[in-house]
Amino acid sequence: MTPDEWKQQTAIDVANMKRLAEIIDAYGWPGLRFAGAASQTAFLVLQHADHASQSKYLPLLHDAVKRSDALGSHFAMLDDRVRIADGKLQRYGSQLSTNPLRLQPIEDEAHVDERRRSIGLEPLADYAKRFGLTYSPNAAKGSGLAN
């Protein structure tokens, strides 16, 4: 995207997050029971929002997952994204980096599949295959990458 297109996209993201915040403040997290399939839109808005908004609403998304009112995959992706932005290791292995394409480092990698399973995610090796990666725990000192 060009700089002008990024500027336009950022304005859209800010407006969307403002509206999502209004909905959350009025009704709580717009989960599956409240919004049905549109609950994915709420997640996508938050996933592309500023870090402060992501951090603020992450606990609400987590609570919705505990109530089976949101997808565990949504929580995992947002939790990992927030943790990486905070300079921490990801928990669920959902975030990748490029050049070369690889999984971002994972906290307590020996138990990542247990964490993934606990919120309804497939094993990390299966997830990695979608990106053309072969996952091997601790393949590169905690990076879990191989290709």
mmCIF file of C-alpha atoms in Angstrom:
data_model
loop_
_atom_site.group_PDB
_atom_site.id
_atom_site.type_symbol
_atom_site.label_atom_id
_atom_site.label_comp_id
_atom_site.label_asym_id
_atom_site.label_seq_id
_atom_site.Cartn_x
_atom_site.Cartn_y
_atom_site.Cartn_z
ATOM 1 C CA MET A 1 0.000 0.000 0.000
ATOM 2 C CA THR A 2 1.089 3.527 -0.636
ATOM 3 C CA PRO A 3 1.593 5.971 2.248
ATOM 4 C CA ASP A 4 -1.713 7.632 1.362
ATOM 5 C CA GLU A 5 -3.503 4.283 1.368
ATOM 6 C CA TRP A 6 -1.983 3.452 4.774
ATOM 7 C CA LYS A 7 -3.157 6.813 6.082
ATOM 8 C CA GLN A 8 -6.666 6.103 4.828
ATOM 9 C CA GLN A 9 -6.623 2.582 6.286
ATOM 10 C CA THR A 10 -5.444 3.892 9.642
ATOM 11 C CA ALA A 11 -8.314 6.390 9.712
ATOM 12 C CA ILE A 12 -10.755 3.542 9.022
ATOM 13 C CA ASP A 13 -9.182 1.394 11.752
ATOM 14 C CA VAL A 14 -9.436 4.250 14.272
ATOM 15 C CA ALA A 15 -13.088 4.894 13.410
ATOM 16 C CA ASN A 16 -13.903 1.190 13.628
ATOM 17 C CA MET A 17 -12.212 0.899 17.023
ATOM 18 C CA LYS A 18 -14.072 3.948 18.297
ATOM 19 C CA ARG A 19 -17.380 2.334 17.351
ATOM 20 C CA LEU A 20 -16.359 -1.035 18.811
ATOM 21 C CA ALA A 21 -15.421 0.668 22.091
ATOM 22 C CA GLU A 22 -18.878 2.261 22.200
ATOM 23 C CA ILE A 23 -20.503 -1.139 21.684
ATOM 24 C CA ILE A 24 -18.329 -2.800 24.324
ATOM 25 C CA ASP A 25 -18.965 0.003 26.822
ATOM 26 C CA ALA A 26 -22.723 -0.336 26.292
ATOM 27 C CA TYR A 27 -23.116 -4.119 25.994
ATOM 28 C CA GLY A 28 -19.854 -5.854 26.878
ATOM 29 C CA TRP A 29 -17.845 -7.956 24.444
ATOM 30 C CA PRO A 30 -19.984 -8.596 21.329
ATOM 31 C CA GLY A 31 -19.659 -12.361 21.504
ATOM 32 C CA LEU A 32 -21.286 -15.164 19.586
ATOM 33 C CA ARG A 33 -24.566 -14.953 21.527
ATOM 34 C CA PHE A 34 -24.859 -11.189 20.975
ATOM 35 C CA ALA A 35 -23.490 -10.794 17.472
ATOM 36 C CA GLY A 36 -23.376 -14.296 15.975
ATOM 37 C CA ALA A 37 -20.955 -14.533 13.059
ATOM 38 C CA ALA A 38 -20.423 -10.759 13.265
ATOM 39 C CA SER A 39 -18.456 -11.346 16.466
ATOM 40 C CA GLN A 40 -15.539 -12.144 14.153
ATOM 41 C CA THR A 41 -15.740 -8.567 12.890
ATOM 42 C CA ALA A 42 -15.327 -7.271 16.437
ATOM 43 C CA PHE A 43 -12.227 -9.425 16.829
ATOM 44 C CA LEU A 44 -10.765 -8.225 13.518
ATOM 45 C CA VAL A 45 -11.334 -4.586 14.460
ATOM 46 C CA LEU A 46 -9.549 -5.142 17.768
ATOM 47 C CA GLN A 47 -6.758 -7.177 16.152
ATOM 48 C CA HIS A 48 -5.981 -4.163 13.924
ATOM 49 C CA ALA A 49 -6.463 -1.519 16.599
ATOM 50 C CA ASP A 50 -3.845 0.351 18.589
ATOM 51 C CA HIS A 51 -1.931 -1.482 21.298
ATOM 52 C CA ALA A 52 -3.685 0.339 24.147
ATOM 53 C CA SER A 53 -7.102 -0.824 22.909
ATOM 54 C CA GLN A 54 -5.856 -4.363 22.376
ATOM 55 C CA SER A 55 -4.479 -4.497 25.922
ATOM 56 C CA LYS A 56 -7.601 -2.948 27.419
ATOM 57 C CA TYR A 57 -10.090 -5.321 25.798
ATOM 58 C CA LEU A 58 -8.017 -8.525 25.818
ATOM 59 C CA PRO A 59 -9.382 -9.559 29.263
ATOM 60 C CA LEU A 60 -12.975 -9.148 28.015
ATOM 61 C CA LEU A 61 -12.234 -11.386 25.049
ATOM 62 C CA HIS A 62 -10.626 -13.917 27.399
ATOM 63 C CA ASP A 63 -13.710 -13.922 29.624
ATOM 64 C CA ALA A 64 -15.910 -14.440 26.544
ATOM 65 C CA VAL A 65 -13.814 -17.464 25.552
ATOM 66 C CA LYS A 66 -14.224 -18.915 29.052
ATOM 67 C CA ARG A 67 -18.020 -18.578 28.627
ATOM 68 C CA SER A 68 -17.845 -20.210 25.168
ATOM 69 C CA ASP A 69 -19.003 -16.880 23.748
ATOM 70 C CA ALA A 70 -15.900 -16.233 21.609
ATOM 71 C CA LEU A 71 -13.391 -18.324 19.715
ATOM 72 C CA GLY A 72 -10.232 -19.460 21.448
ATOM 73 C CA SER A 73 -8.305 -18.796 18.252
ATOM 74 C CA HIS A 74 -9.254 -15.119 18.462
ATOM 75 C CA PHE A 75 -8.003 -14.857 22.024
ATOM 76 C CA ALA A 76 -4.769 -16.691 21.189
ATOM 77 C CA MET A 77 -3.976 -14.423 18.248
ATOM 78 C CA LEU A 78 -4.656 -11.242 20.190
ATOM 79 C CA ASP A 79 -2.886 -12.436 23.328
ATOM 80 C CA ASP A 80 0.201 -13.366 21.304
ATOM 81 C CA ARG A 81 0.138 -10.062 19.428
ATOM 82 C CA VAL A 82 -0.115 -8.030 22.661
ATOM 83 C CA ARG A 83 2.631 -10.050 24.346
ATOM 84 C CA ILE A 84 5.020 -9.579 21.416
ATOM 85 C CA ALA A 85 4.300 -5.839 21.340
ATOM 86 C CA ASP A 86 5.094 -5.789 25.070
ATOM 87 C CA GLY A 87 8.456 -7.460 24.406
ATOM 88 C CA LYS A 88 7.335 -10.829 25.795
ATOM 89 C CA LEU A 89 7.256 -14.303 24.276
ATOM 90 C CA GLN A 90 4.012 -15.469 22.712
ATOM 91 C CA ARG A 91 2.027 -18.243 24.432
ATOM 92 C CA TYR A 92 0.124 -19.917 21.602
ATOM 93 C CA GLY A 93 2.444 -19.716 18.599
ATOM 94 C CA SER A 94 0.031 -17.766 16.405
ATOM 95 C CA GLN A 95 2.419 -15.002 15.344
ATOM 96 C CA LEU A 96 5.032 -15.309 12.629
ATOM 97 C CA SER A 97 7.794 -13.052 11.416
ATOM 98 C CA THR A 98 9.315 -12.808 7.961
ATOM 99 C CA ASN A 99 12.734 -12.916 6.306
ATOM 100 C CA PRO A 100 12.778 -15.843 6.781
ATOM 101 C CA LEU A 101 9.201 -16.821 7.548
ATOM 102 C CA ARG A 102 9.215 -18.367 11.016
ATOM 103 C CA LEU A 103 7.272 -18.562 14.246
ATOM 104 C CA GLN A 104 7.993 -15.844 16.748
ATOM 105 C CA PRO A 105 9.622 -17.270 19.924
ATOM 106 C CA ILE A 106 7.248 -19.078 22.284
ATOM 107 C CA GLU A 107 7.106 -19.060 26.084
ATOM 108 C CA ASP A 108 7.382 -22.519 27.689
ATOM 109 C CA GLU A 109 7.408 -24.092 24.254
ATOM 110 C CA ALA A 110 7.341 -27.625 25.682
ATOM 111 C CA HIS A 111 3.713 -27.012 26.726
ATOM 112 C CA VAL A 112 2.470 -24.920 23.795
ATOM 113 C CA ASP A 113 0.281 -27.688 22.389
ATOM 114 C CA GLU A 114 -1.353 -28.155 25.802
ATOM 115 C CA ARG A 115 -2.203 -24.439 25.894
ATOM 116 C CA ARG A 116 -3.439 -24.552 22.310
ATOM 117 C CA ARG A 117 -5.598 -27.612 23.015
ATOM 118 C CA SER A 118 -7.070 -25.953 26.141
ATOM 119 C CA ILE A 119 -8.678 -23.250 24.004
ATOM 120 C CA GLY A 120 -9.618 -25.406 21.039
ATOM 121 C CA LEU A 121 -6.628 -24.929 18.744
ATOM 122 C CA GLU A 122 -4.957 -27.552 16.602
ATOM 123 C CA PRO A 123 -1.386 -28.683 17.330
ATOM 124 C CA LEU A 124 1.257 -26.144 16.392
ATOM 125 C CA ALA A 125 2.767 -28.483 13.790
ATOM 126 C CA ASP A 126 -0.541 -28.491 11.881
ATOM 127 C CA TYR A 127 -0.841 -24.706 12.112
ATOM 128 C CA ALA A 128 2.727 -24.248 10.861
ATOM 129 C CA LYS A 129 2.046 -26.464 7.825
ATOM 130 C CA ARG A 130 -0.460 -23.885 6.559
ATOM 131 C CA PHE A 131 2.459 -21.499 6.136
ATOM 132 C CA GLY A 132 4.743 -24.057 4.523
ATOM 133 C CA LEU A 133 6.724 -24.528 7.740
ATOM 134 C CA THR A 134 7.694 -27.716 9.474
ATOM 135 C CA TYR A 135 7.396 -27.194 13.204
ATOM 136 C CA SER A 136 9.806 -28.892 15.524
ATOM 137 C CA PRO A 137 9.717 -27.898 19.207
ATOM 138 C CA ASN A 138 12.857 -26.054 20.224
ATOM 139 C CA ALA A 139 14.380 -26.489 16.748
ATOM 140 C CA ALA A 140 16.271 -23.226 17.027
ATOM 141 C CA LYS A 141 16.579 -22.395 20.731
ATOM 142 C CA GLY A 142 12.933 -21.616 21.386
ATOM 143 C CA SER A 143 11.938 -20.449 17.924
ATOM 144 C CA GLY A 144 10.312 -23.712 16.899
ATOM 145 C CA LEU A 145 11.165 -23.049 13.307
ATOM 146 C CA ALA A 146 12.257 -25.249 10.526
ATOM 147 C CA ASN A 147 11.398 -25.143 6.851
#
